[in-house]
PDB file of C-alpha atoms in Angstrom:
ATOM      1  CA  MET M   1       0.050  -0.173   0.305  1.00 36.00           C
ATOM      2  CA  LYS M   2       1.116   3.224  -0.974  1.00 40.00           C
ATOM      3  CA  PRO M   3       0.848   6.615   0.641  1.00 40.00           C
ATOM      4  CA  VAL M   4      -0.917   8.976  -0.710  1.00 39.00           C
ATOM      5  CA  SER M   5       0.008  12.607   0.805  1.00 45.00           C
ATOM      6  CA  ALA M   6       2.833  13.217   2.947  1.00 46.00           C
ATOM      7  CA  LEU M   7       3.178  14.269   6.794  1.00 53.00           C
ATOM      8  CA  PRO M   8       1.164  17.191   6.705  1.00 56.00           C
ATOM      9  CA  LEU M   9       3.741  19.083   8.831  1.00 51.00           C
ATOM     10  CA  ARG M  10       6.266  18.656   5.401  1.00 52.00           C
ATOM     11  CA  GLN M  11       5.303  21.990   4.271  1.00 57.00           C
ATOM     12  CA  HIS M  12       3.402  24.409   6.039  1.00 60.00           C
ATOM     13  CA  ASN M  13       5.067  27.418   8.033  1.00 68.00           C
ATOM     14  CA  HIS M  14       7.397  27.002  11.606  1.00 69.00           C
ATOM     15  CA  GLN M  15       7.228  30.109  11.900  1.00 79.00           C
ATOM     16  CA  HIS M  16       3.889  30.147  12.866  1.00 84.00           C
ATOM     17  CA  CYS M  17       4.793  26.671  14.497  1.00 84.00           C
ATOM     18  CA  ILE M  18       7.608  28.677  16.701  1.00 90.00           C
ATOM     19  CA  HIS M  19       4.587  31.507  17.441  1.00 91.00           C
ATOM     20  CA  ASP M  20       1.750  28.886  18.152  1.00 92.00           C
ATOM     21  CA  ALA M  21       4.876  26.833  20.105  1.00 92.00           C
ATOM     22  CA  LEU M  22       5.711  29.992  22.658  1.00 94.00           C
ATOM     23  CA  ARG M  23       2.951  32.044  23.331  1.00 95.00           C
ATOM     24  CA  GLN M  24       1.324  28.600  24.156  1.00 94.00           C
ATOM     25  CA  ALA M  25       4.488  28.390  26.945  1.00 94.00           C
ATOM     26  CA  LYS M  26       3.812  31.934  28.285  1.00 95.00           C
ATOM     27  CA  ILE M  27       0.332  31.644  29.081  1.00 94.00           C
ATOM     28  CA  ILE M  28       1.083  27.898  30.828  1.00 93.00           C
ATOM     29  CA  ALA M  29       3.837  29.923  32.482  1.00 94.00           C
ATOM     30  CA  GLU M  30       1.269  32.625  33.391  1.00 95.00           C
ATOM     31  CA  GLN M  31      -1.359  30.524  34.727  1.00 94.00           C
ATOM     32  CA  LYS M  32       0.996  28.262  37.207  1.00 93.00           C
ATOM     33  CA  GLY M  33       2.980  31.141  37.829  1.00 95.00           C
ATOM     34  CA  LEU M  34       5.834  30.299  37.091  1.00 94.00           C
ATOM     35  CA  ARG M  35       9.442  31.928  36.186  1.00 94.00           C
ATOM     36  CA  PHE M  36       9.174  31.373  31.577  1.00 95.00           C
ATOM     37  CA  THR M  37      12.990  32.648  30.774  1.00 94.00           C
ATOM     38  CA  LYS M  38      14.374  33.932  27.495  1.00 93.00           C
ATOM     39  CA  GLN M  39      16.702  30.684  28.387  1.00 93.00           C
ATOM     40  CA  ARG M  40      13.495  28.817  28.494  1.00 95.00           C
ATOM     41  CA  GLU M  41      11.749  30.587  25.946  1.00 95.00           C
ATOM     42  CA  GLN M  42      15.061  30.251  23.038  1.00 95.00           C
ATOM     43  CA  VAL M  43      15.365  26.874  23.920  1.00 96.00           C
ATOM     44  CA  LEU M  44      11.384  25.849  22.973  1.00 96.00           C
ATOM     45  CA  GLY M  45      11.858  28.589  19.950  1.00 95.00           C
ATOM     46  CA  LEU M  46      14.785  26.170  18.960  1.00 95.00           C
ATOM     47  CA  ILE M  47      12.996  22.614  19.473  1.00 96.00           C
ATOM     48  CA  TRP M  48      10.509  23.737  16.786  1.00 93.00           C
ATOM     49  CA  GLN M  49      12.258  24.705  14.374  1.00 90.00           C
ATOM     50  CA  SER M  50      11.669  22.001  11.845  1.00 83.00           C
ATOM     51  CA  HIS M  51      10.047  19.642  13.488  1.00 84.00           C
ATOM     52  CA  LYS M  52      12.280  17.510  13.505  1.00 92.00           C
ATOM     53  CA  PRO M  53      14.659  16.098  17.307  1.00 95.00           C
ATOM     54  CA  ILE M  54      17.035  17.818  18.531  1.00 96.00           C
ATOM     55  CA  GLY M  55      19.895  17.416  21.371  1.00 96.00           C
ATOM     56  CA  ALA M  56      20.988  19.481  24.144  1.00 95.00           C
ATOM     57  CA  TYR M  57      24.405  19.751  22.829  1.00 94.00           C
ATOM     58  CA  GLN M  58      22.968  20.781  19.197  1.00 95.00           C
ATOM     59  CA  LEU M  59      20.884  23.215  21.375  1.00 96.00           C
ATOM     60  CA  MET M  60      24.024  23.959  22.661  1.00 95.00           C
ATOM     61  CA  ASP M  61      25.522  25.165  19.874  1.00 95.00           C
ATOM     62  CA  ALA M  62      22.964  26.113  18.372  1.00 94.00           C
ATOM     63  CA  LEU M  63      22.427  28.871  21.151  1.00 93.00           C
ATOM     64  CA  ALA M  64      25.542  29.818  21.410  1.00 92.00           C
ATOM     65  CA  ASP M  65      24.583  30.894  17.301  1.00 91.00           C
ATOM     66  CA  ALA M  66      22.035  32.604  18.556  1.00 87.00           C
ATOM     67  CA  THR M  67      24.128  34.498  20.871  1.00 85.00           C
ATOM     68  CA  GLY M  68      27.006  34.577  20.066  1.00 89.00           C
ATOM     69  CA  LYS M  69      28.174  33.846  23.835  1.00 89.00           C
ATOM     70  CA  GLN M  70      28.806  30.149  24.825  1.00 90.00           C
ATOM     71  CA  VAL M  71      26.380  28.075  26.890  1.00 88.00           C
ATOM     72  CA  ALA M  72      27.214  25.446  29.019  1.00 89.00           C
ATOM     73  CA  PRO M  73      25.284  21.828  29.733  1.00 92.00           C
ATOM     74  CA  PRO M  74      23.425  23.402  33.098  1.00 93.00           C
ATOM     75  CA  THR M  75      22.180  25.260  31.882  1.00 91.00           C
ATOM     76  CA  VAL M  76      20.442  23.883  28.797  1.00 95.00           C
ATOM     77  CA  TYR M  77      19.572  20.930  31.186  1.00 96.00           C
ATOM     78  CA  ARG M  78      17.985  23.069  32.790  1.00 96.00           C
ATOM     79  CA  ALA M  79      15.406  23.823  30.253  1.00 96.00           C
ATOM     80  CA  LEU M  80      14.514  21.077  29.082  1.00 97.00           C
ATOM     81  CA  GLU M  81      13.879  19.900  32.409  1.00 97.00           C
ATOM     82  CA  PHE M  82      11.554  23.329  32.983  1.00 96.00           C
ATOM     83  CA  LEU M  83      10.356  22.764  29.674  1.00 96.00           C
ATOM     84  CA  LEU M  84       9.453  19.048  29.949  1.00 93.00           C
ATOM     85  CA  GLU M  85       8.540  19.144  33.919  1.00 92.00           C
ATOM     86  CA  HIS M  86       5.337  21.566  32.159  1.00 92.00           C
ATOM     87  CA  ARG M  87       4.993  19.540  29.083  1.00 90.00           C
ATOM     88  CA  LEU M  88       5.536  21.741  26.864  1.00 94.00           C
ATOM     89  CA  ILE M  89       8.084  19.145  25.055  1.00 94.00           C
ATOM     90  CA  HIS M  90       8.704  15.389  24.031  1.00 93.00           C
ATOM     91  CA  ARG M  91      12.048  13.974  25.311  1.00 94.00           C
ATOM     92  CA  ILE M  92      12.390  11.195  22.695  1.00 95.00           C
ATOM     93  CA  ASN M  93      13.788   8.237  24.586  1.00 93.00           C
ATOM     94  CA  SER M  94      15.697   6.437  21.164  1.00 93.00           C
ATOM     95  CA  LEU M  95      17.428   9.209  20.052  1.00 95.00           C
ATOM     96  CA  ASN M  96      18.624  11.244  23.154  1.00 95.00           C
ATOM     97  CA  ALA M  97      17.098  14.265  21.499  1.00 96.00           C
ATOM     98  CA  PHE M  98      13.708  16.325  22.639  1.00 96.00           C
ATOM     99  CA  ILE M  99      10.552  17.808  20.198  1.00 94.00           C
ATOM    100  CA  GLY M 100       7.993  19.768  20.331  1.00 93.00           C
ATOM    101  CA  CYS M 101       4.752  18.870  21.531  1.00 90.00           C
ATOM    102  CA  PRO M 102       1.555  20.450  20.020  1.00 86.00           C
ATOM    103  CA  CYS M 103      -1.155  19.818  22.741  1.00 84.00           C
ATOM    104  CA  PRO M 104       1.501  21.039  26.137  1.00 85.00           C
ATOM    105  CA  GLY M 105       0.394  21.748  29.200  1.00 71.00           C
ATOM    106  CA  GLU M 106      -1.910  17.955  28.745  1.00 71.00           C
ATOM    107  CA  GLY M 107      -0.915  14.942  29.890  1.00 71.00           C
ATOM    108  CA  HIS M 108      -1.740  12.860  26.874  1.00 75.00           C
ATOM    109  CA  ALA M 109       1.040   9.088  26.095  1.00 75.00           C
ATOM    110  CA  GLY M 110       3.291  10.662  22.636  1.00 79.00           C
ATOM    111  CA  GLN M 111       2.900   8.183  19.789  1.00 89.00           C
ATOM    112  CA  PHE M 112       5.378   9.361  17.221  1.00 93.00           C
ATOM    113  CA  VAL M 113       6.821   8.050  14.009  1.00 94.00           C
ATOM    114  CA  ILE M 114      10.380   8.691  13.327  1.00 95.00           C
ATOM    115  CA  CYS M 115      11.317   9.063   9.388  1.00 94.00           C
ATOM    116  CA  ARG M 116      15.007   7.375   9.887  1.00 94.00           C
ATOM    117  CA  SER M 117      16.105   9.129   6.872  1.00 93.00           C
ATOM    118  CA  CYS M 118      14.879  12.858   7.108  1.00 92.00           C
ATOM    119  CA  GLY M 119      14.149  13.011  10.439  1.00 92.00           C
ATOM    120  CA  ILE M 120      10.770  14.404  10.673  1.00 91.00           C
ATOM    121  CA  THR M 121       8.932  13.779  13.561  1.00 92.00           C
ATOM    122  CA  LEU M 122       5.561  13.804  14.548  1.00 90.00           C
ATOM    123  CA  GLU M 123       3.334  12.787  17.095  1.00 89.00           C
ATOM    124  CA  LEU M 124       0.442  11.078  17.310  1.00 86.00           C
ATOM    125  CA  ASP M 125      -2.147  10.561  20.718  1.00 78.00           C
ATOM    126  CA  GLU M 126      -4.497   7.735  19.266  1.00 78.00           C
ATOM    127  CA  ALA M 127      -6.804   6.826  22.724  1.00 75.00           C
ATOM    128  CA  THR M 128      -7.173   3.402  20.612  1.00 80.00           C
ATOM    129  CA  VAL M 129      -2.581   2.914  20.815  1.00 83.00           C
ATOM    130  CA  LYS M 130      -3.107   3.888  24.391  1.00 83.00           C
ATOM    131  CA  ALA M 131      -5.872   2.161  25.993  1.00 85.00           C
ATOM    132  CA  PRO M 132      -5.090  -1.413  25.175  1.00 90.00           C
ATOM    133  CA  ILE M 133      -0.929  -0.243  26.189  1.00 89.00           C
ATOM    134  CA  GLN M 134      -2.972   0.400  29.723  1.00 88.00           C
ATOM    135  CA  ALA M 135      -4.667  -2.645  29.962  1.00 92.00           C
ATOM    136  CA  LEU M 136      -2.177  -4.976  29.029  1.00 93.00           C
ATOM    137  CA  ALA M 137       0.222  -3.021  31.829  1.00 94.00           C
ATOM    138  CA  ALA M 138      -3.161  -3.283  34.395  1.00 94.00           C
ATOM    139  CA  SER M 139      -3.587  -7.156  33.652  1.00 96.00           C
ATOM    140  CA  VAL M 140      -0.053  -7.630  34.976  1.00 97.00           C
ATOM    141  CA  GLY M 141      -0.871  -5.452  38.121  1.00 96.00           C
ATOM    142  CA  PHE M 142       1.545  -2.389  36.236  1.00 96.00           C
ATOM    143  CA  LEU M 143       0.481   0.889  36.771  1.00 92.00           C
ATOM    144  CA  ILE M 144       1.994   3.042  33.694  1.00 87.00           C
ATOM    145  CA  GLU M 145       3.530   6.218  34.948  1.00 83.00           C
ATOM    146  CA  GLN M 146       4.658   7.291  31.440  1.00 80.00           C
ATOM    147  CA  GLN M 147       3.518   6.548  27.670  1.00 82.00           C
ATOM    148  CA  SER M 148       5.794   6.618  24.919  1.00 85.00           C
ATOM    149  CA  LEU M 149       5.577   5.371  21.973  1.00 90.00           C
ATOM    150  CA  GLU M 150       8.114   5.582  19.350  1.00 94.00           C
ATOM    151  CA  LEU M 151       7.904   4.226  15.643  1.00 94.00           C
ATOM    152  CA  SER M 152      10.662   4.925  13.219  1.00 96.00           C
ATOM    153  CA  GLY M 153      10.127   3.648   9.763  1.00 95.00           C
ATOM    154  CA  LEU M 154      10.187   6.536   6.363  1.00 94.00           C
ATOM    155  CA  CYS M 155       7.585   8.841   5.357  1.00 91.00           C
ATOM    156  CA  PRO M 156       5.639   8.770   2.299  1.00 90.00           C
ATOM    157  CA  THR M 157       8.216  12.050   0.854  1.00 88.00           C
ATOM    158  CA  CYS M 158      11.709   9.061   1.345  1.00 91.00           C
ATOM    159  CA  GLN M 159       9.654   6.335   0.697  1.00 90.00           C
ATOM    160  CA  ILE M 160       8.972   7.908  -2.650  1.00 85.00           C
ATOM    161  CA  GLY M 161      12.923   8.831  -2.861  1.00 74.00           C
ATOM    162  CA  ILE M 162      13.645   4.967  -1.959  1.00 75.00           C
ATOM    163  CA  GLU M 163      11.285   3.893  -4.737  1.00 67.00           C
ATOM    164  CA  GLY M 164      12.573   6.226  -7.120  1.00 62.00           C
ATOM    165  CA  GLU M 165      16.253   5.812  -6.373  1.00 65.00           C
ATOM    166  CA  ALA M 166      15.807   1.952  -6.863  1.00 56.00           C
ATOM    167  CA  ALA M 167      13.942   2.048 -10.043  1.00 54.00           C
ATOM    168  CA  HIS M 168      17.146   4.351 -11.189  1.00 53.00           C
ATOM    169  CA  GLY M 169      19.641   1.954 -10.292  1.00 51.00           C
TER     170      GLY M 169
END
């Protein structure tokens, strides 16, 4: 079965995503009485730039490029901890990287499709996937505190690229 279209993140305005993410983060911080510092804002903006998971050291380099100053690892890790704690981002465990959350502040099980070729990552939140996993865990007396499902493969655009290479190779 061939896909009929690319992932919905392929052709859209990333600046709109960044703006919305920062606006939502500021609202959540204000509602909870939290400090949303310039550093936290910069880290969140960088995470939202491409819809591809980004690692802490990549963030340090990007911050240094943006500010013209070196940034110490603890500074970035503190910002990441804050963003994770308040559900503004997700950690992609298989890549040791982070990605923005389209439903910030809400507790939900993340399901991610990650293209192994181009790196684009899309978060899904499908209850029909979450429920059987929770039921299975409950059947053995296990209480799930955090659930994340990461699926690696090829996005529609990269599948087409590979098919094209095979036809010409």
